């Protein structure tokens, strides 16, 4: 029988479809196309997201022949860990390499009563905030839902935290505060968080998830209504003039519009406050007068303030405020009735602190499919 060369060549290079990262409906559709009954999708879901297995062979409630057929057509792949580092303070950072060789970073920050995973949503970023190292790396691409979920799964692998509802977990909280602007990749972030929040999936509740945005105003209400996660706003300045300089997105969505979206954020209350992040830049935004103006702006919003000492990076045009300036700023905000903790820098020695993440991924010429910024 003559060989069909084209077909042979194709099938020899075709990667098996990865099931890790598929949502419930996608997994169901995939299984129905595969000719399996719908309860098989539920069983697979349990093995993939509850047990975290990476091999069909261990799925003992599936018949051996069925497991073999699955293994012939599908994969349960994680991204490759291209570098893993541990800081003196226990913070861990993983540089993950995806199927197309693009890379992004994920950071685990252990604390006495919890552990937070800082997850990336894009490779690079479009926002060019002047104090952020990631902002100096141009956007390469959005991460897919599976690539976002995989960051949590890789951390669970490393921390030995399968199956999902584990007592005394080291990974209790998720912050979407890594590389990228999550609200510019909303659909994939949302699909990923639905897997993460599923009680039979990764089983991390929306109350333990915080999405941080530089202020993509038109997406904020949708994020609250559909995902109901905690919201953090990278505010960093109290006048439009300065904020536009620091966070150029402010030109499009100025402070008043941003705060209005916060005022009406679904699900926020005094028990579930919106976090306002404020990076402390020496002589730039750190005066007591600015602290007082911040208090005035936040009036009527269930808010808390997170003061972030500026984390330096090579060639950065700023310095961190003095301890005295940070303490004075915090006092003003605190005395007005808001909690105003100073975020302890973690993992600075491995460049894992806020704003220090950057991968060496570069934009491939001509083949880039950068998303159009929303709105
Ligand atoms: N694009 C989103 C997610 C990034 S979160 C956002 O802007 O919110 C990262 C947080 O770290 C943001 O609050 C960001 O403003 C802050 N950050 C960035 N660079 C920093 C630096 N060098 N030092 C301290 N905080 C920084």
XYZ file of C-alpha atoms and ligand atoms in Angstrom:
401
model
C 0.000 0.000 0.000
C 1.485 3.361 -0.964
C 2.275 5.581 1.958
C 0.636 8.936 2.189
C 3.807 10.903 2.846
C 2.092 14.128 3.912
C -0.112 12.398 6.403
C 2.737 10.362 7.844
C 4.861 13.441 8.240
C 2.039 15.269 9.955
C 1.128 12.574 12.385
C 4.734 12.004 13.357
C 5.151 15.615 14.454
C 1.663 16.211 15.863
C 1.804 16.652 19.648
C -0.905 14.820 21.549
C -3.618 17.156 22.824
C -2.919 18.285 26.377
C -5.904 17.817 28.673
C -4.407 19.905 31.491
C -5.953 23.342 31.337
C -9.267 22.331 29.771
C -12.375 23.570 31.571
C -15.247 21.243 32.476
C -17.175 21.880 29.275
C -14.094 21.555 27.091
C -13.141 18.294 28.720
C -16.687 17.006 28.253
C -16.630 17.991 24.570
C -13.231 16.374 24.092
C -14.405 13.121 25.664
C -17.578 13.062 23.654
C -15.533 13.545 20.447
C -13.366 10.686 21.668
C -16.471 8.519 21.955
C -16.454 8.254 25.744
C -19.487 8.599 27.996
C -19.876 11.885 29.819
C -19.088 10.485 33.280
C -15.595 9.740 31.938
C -15.004 13.489 31.702
C -15.911 13.824 35.380
C -13.533 11.034 36.319
C -10.725 12.617 34.318
C -11.443 16.006 35.891
C -10.982 14.465 39.318
C -7.678 12.814 38.383
C -6.285 15.888 36.662
C -7.301 18.678 39.041
C -8.055 16.988 42.332
C -5.313 14.371 42.344
C -2.865 16.184 40.067
C -1.717 13.025 38.295
C 0.422 13.250 35.181
C 0.022 9.683 33.957
C -3.105 7.974 32.638
C -1.793 4.640 33.928
C -2.588 5.515 37.566
C -6.268 6.270 36.857
C -7.331 3.003 38.377
C -11.067 3.459 38.070
C -10.745 3.523 34.273
C -10.409 0.261 32.351
C -6.876 -0.515 31.271
C -7.745 -0.475 27.577
C -9.408 2.916 27.919
C -6.374 4.333 29.734
C -4.151 3.099 26.940
C -6.346 4.639 24.284
C -6.311 7.941 26.180
C -2.534 7.833 26.520
C -2.166 7.266 22.787
C -4.108 10.398 21.937
C -3.729 12.778 24.875
C -1.104 14.176 27.217
C -1.167 15.465 30.812
C 1.684 17.896 30.353
C 3.065 20.531 32.687
C 5.213 23.348 31.393
C 8.906 22.658 31.752
C 10.618 24.232 34.766
C 13.538 26.003 33.189
C 14.814 27.427 36.496
C 13.812 27.007 40.134
C 15.251 29.282 42.823
C 14.800 29.517 46.571
C 15.398 32.757 48.465
C 17.057 33.023 51.872
C 13.591 33.862 53.240
C 11.977 30.723 51.773
C 10.345 32.441 48.791
C 10.519 30.243 45.722
C 10.506 31.285 42.111
C 9.934 29.106 39.078
C 10.677 30.161 35.536
C 8.337 28.105 33.383
C 8.868 27.336 29.745
C 5.777 26.738 27.660
C 5.361 24.623 24.526
C 6.447 27.475 22.216
C 9.525 28.160 24.404
C 8.116 31.409 25.797
C 8.675 31.822 29.519
C 6.991 33.356 32.548
C 7.630 33.397 36.283
C 5.620 32.190 39.280
C 6.503 32.953 42.909
C 5.516 31.172 46.134
C 5.671 33.285 49.295
C 5.406 31.237 52.499
C 4.151 32.943 55.668
C 3.462 31.558 59.119
C -0.282 31.273 58.661
C -0.580 30.917 54.888
C 1.264 30.674 51.600
C 0.611 32.841 48.592
C 1.305 32.023 44.984
C 1.929 34.999 42.721
C 0.753 34.022 39.246
C 1.556 35.596 35.872
C -1.091 36.297 33.241
C 1.060 37.384 30.294
C 4.589 36.954 28.984
C 5.817 40.527 29.309
C 3.408 43.445 29.629
C 2.055 46.313 27.521
C 1.669 48.810 30.334
C 5.208 50.240 30.624
C 4.783 51.447 34.224
C 8.013 53.316 34.826
C 8.887 51.684 38.171
C 8.209 48.095 37.081
C 10.861 45.825 35.639
C 8.299 43.681 33.809
C 7.196 46.876 32.080
C 10.584 47.101 30.388
C 9.892 43.774 28.703
C 7.474 44.304 25.852
C 4.451 42.073 25.645
C 5.236 38.781 24.003
C 1.847 37.159 24.333
C -1.092 36.320 26.553
C -0.862 33.138 28.572
C -3.541 30.553 27.812
C -5.935 29.361 30.517
C -4.011 26.100 30.755
C -0.725 27.937 31.170
C -2.176 29.993 34.010
C -3.638 26.947 35.793
C -0.389 25.054 35.209
C 1.502 27.589 37.338
C -0.564 26.546 40.346
C -0.233 22.868 39.470
C 3.549 23.095 39.164
C 3.707 24.783 42.573
C 1.527 22.030 44.056
C 3.811 19.401 42.526
C 6.854 21.057 44.084
C 5.190 21.563 47.467
C 3.764 18.024 47.477
C 0.213 19.264 47.936
C -1.925 16.775 46.056
C -4.743 15.840 46.373
C -6.455 19.222 46.368
C -8.211 19.805 49.699
C -5.113 19.310 51.750
C -4.891 20.150 55.446
C -2.220 22.667 56.426
C -1.542 23.682 52.875
C 1.475 25.778 52.022
C -0.402 27.148 49.043
C -3.566 28.756 50.411
C -3.860 32.019 48.476
C -3.416 33.193 44.927
C -2.577 36.685 43.782
C -2.705 37.571 40.102
C 0.198 39.941 40.581
C 2.905 38.366 38.485
C 3.898 39.352 34.995
C 1.255 41.016 32.854
C -2.063 42.791 33.219
C -4.739 40.179 34.023
C -7.627 42.333 32.803
C -6.009 42.542 29.355
C -6.207 38.748 29.219
C -9.545 38.454 30.943
C -11.044 35.458 29.125
C -8.078 33.196 29.799
C -7.679 34.415 33.367
C -11.389 33.816 33.989
C -11.296 30.311 32.467
C -8.262 29.495 34.611
C -9.823 30.836 37.814
C -12.965 28.766 37.218
C -10.812 25.623 37.310
C -8.938 26.914 40.345
C -12.144 27.804 42.247
C -14.002 24.575 41.377
C -14.477 22.661 44.648
C -13.679 19.419 42.815
C -10.864 21.133 40.946
C -7.988 22.955 42.609
C -10.475 24.016 45.282
C -9.138 27.462 46.187
C -12.018 29.748 47.057
C -12.610 33.144 45.447
C -12.021 34.674 48.887
C -8.430 33.486 48.704
C -7.818 34.909 45.238
C -6.850 38.512 44.549
C -6.648 40.012 41.086
C -4.453 43.081 40.791
C -5.006 45.558 37.987
C -3.369 48.785 36.927
C -6.926 49.977 36.263
C -8.574 48.541 33.151
C -11.822 50.230 34.143
C -14.249 48.628 31.632
C -13.336 45.117 32.797
C -13.577 45.660 36.543
C -17.341 45.188 36.974
C -17.313 42.030 34.871
C -14.486 40.584 36.907
C -16.445 41.179 40.094
C -19.738 39.828 38.765
C -18.352 36.731 37.043
C -15.448 35.724 39.253
C -16.122 37.503 42.540
C -12.450 37.469 43.449
C -10.846 40.111 45.641
C -9.701 43.206 43.805
C -6.437 45.085 44.166
C -5.760 48.357 42.396
C -2.264 49.570 41.599
C -2.912 53.215 42.434
C 0.541 54.621 43.259
C -0.324 58.312 42.918
C -3.069 60.734 43.943
C -3.005 63.148 41.003
C -3.678 62.288 37.380
C -0.543 64.144 36.369
C 1.779 61.957 38.428
C -0.207 58.759 37.926
C -0.064 59.163 34.151
C 3.693 59.474 34.427
C 4.018 56.329 36.578
C 1.182 54.238 35.113
C 0.605 55.429 31.535
C -2.723 53.553 31.407
C -4.026 56.388 33.582
C -4.272 58.567 30.487
C -7.018 56.281 29.231
C -8.674 55.569 32.582
C -8.059 58.447 34.989
C -8.275 58.239 38.772
C -11.892 59.424 39.069
C -13.162 56.735 36.661
C -11.079 54.094 38.364
C -12.367 54.966 41.817
C -15.942 55.023 40.528
C -15.500 51.431 39.277
C -14.193 50.526 42.739
C -17.142 52.159 44.469
C -19.498 49.868 42.571
C -17.342 46.717 42.562
C -19.710 43.758 43.065
C -19.257 41.955 46.339
C -17.013 44.458 48.069
C -17.978 45.332 51.626
C -16.314 46.332 54.853
C -15.578 42.652 55.356
C -14.167 42.309 51.843
C -12.236 45.447 51.103
C -10.539 46.532 47.914
C -6.778 46.733 48.303
C -5.067 49.859 47.012
C -1.421 49.203 46.264
C 0.893 52.165 46.570
C 4.565 51.798 45.689
C 6.760 54.045 47.846
C 9.081 56.080 45.626
C 11.485 58.447 47.344
C 10.594 62.093 46.774
C 8.061 61.177 44.091
C 4.797 60.144 45.765
C 5.627 59.684 49.450
C 4.776 62.960 51.247
C 2.300 63.266 54.149
C 0.234 65.643 51.985
C -0.138 62.870 49.420
C -1.158 60.458 52.169
C -3.888 62.892 53.229
C -5.077 63.231 49.639
C -5.178 59.444 49.341
C -7.468 59.276 52.356
C -9.725 61.895 50.796
C -9.906 59.984 47.497
C -10.782 56.685 49.166
C -13.719 58.132 51.081
C -16.771 55.922 50.633
C -14.867 52.925 49.282
C -14.407 49.825 51.477
C -10.656 50.054 51.151
C -7.392 48.981 52.659
C -4.020 50.290 51.608
C -0.936 48.244 50.935
C 2.279 50.260 50.948
C 4.922 48.547 48.834
C 8.532 49.623 49.365
C 9.960 50.094 45.879
C 11.938 47.024 44.827
C 14.964 48.100 42.837
C 16.105 46.561 39.565
C 19.137 47.292 37.381
C 18.834 50.729 35.813
C 15.614 51.650 37.638
C 15.029 55.419 37.685
C 13.731 55.483 41.301
C 14.806 54.848 44.851
C 12.779 53.388 47.678
C 11.352 55.879 50.200
C 13.057 56.067 53.578
C 11.661 53.994 56.427
C 10.669 57.224 58.172
C 8.738 58.463 55.126
C 6.957 55.133 54.779
C 6.078 55.101 58.490
C 4.759 58.678 58.356
C 2.676 57.915 55.266
C 1.287 54.772 56.869
C 0.396 56.694 60.059
C -1.698 59.233 58.168
C -3.663 56.506 56.379
C -4.008 54.419 59.523
C -5.188 57.349 61.620
C -7.923 57.955 59.066
C -9.253 54.478 59.842
C -7.748 52.377 57.081
C -5.412 49.493 57.579
C -2.139 50.459 55.919
C 0.414 47.681 56.288
C 3.799 47.965 54.651
C 4.356 44.954 52.408
C 7.530 43.201 53.463
C 9.700 42.666 50.420
C 10.096 38.932 49.866
C 12.591 37.113 47.709
C 14.527 40.222 46.693
C 17.757 38.189 46.519
C 16.324 36.067 43.701
C 14.494 38.993 42.019
C 11.147 37.555 43.048
C 9.728 40.687 44.706
C 6.919 42.845 43.291
C 7.831 44.361 39.971
C 11.070 42.426 39.622
C 9.768 39.623 37.436
C 11.088 39.538 33.952
C 11.827 36.668 31.603
C 14.227 36.562 28.711
C 11.432 35.744 26.303
C 11.653 37.919 23.244
C 9.124 38.877 20.660
C 9.435 36.634 17.669
C 9.544 38.781 14.591
C 6.386 38.772 12.473
C 4.825 35.779 14.213
C 3.592 37.696 17.226
C -0.108 37.559 17.889
C -0.278 40.248 20.508
C -3.840 40.861 21.617
C -5.399 44.235 21.015
C -5.690 45.917 24.384
C -9.286 45.707 25.566
C -11.467 48.761 24.882
N -0.555 44.628 36.006
C -1.129 44.328 37.303
C -0.475 43.140 37.926
C 0.963 43.368 38.350
S 0.925 43.326 40.064
C -1.055 45.561 38.165
O -0.468 46.542 37.731
O -1.638 45.583 39.240
C 2.416 43.838 40.558
C 2.311 44.870 41.668
O 3.649 45.236 41.989
C 1.613 46.117 41.192
O 0.974 46.777 42.231
C 2.790 46.921 40.721
O 2.470 48.262 40.616
C 3.801 46.640 41.803
N 5.179 46.900 41.376
C 5.664 46.915 40.122
N 6.984 47.207 40.125
C 7.345 47.375 41.417
C 8.581 47.641 42.067
N 9.699 47.801 41.367
N 8.577 47.716 43.404
C 7.441 47.521 44.110
N 6.256 47.247 43.562
C 6.199 47.174 42.211
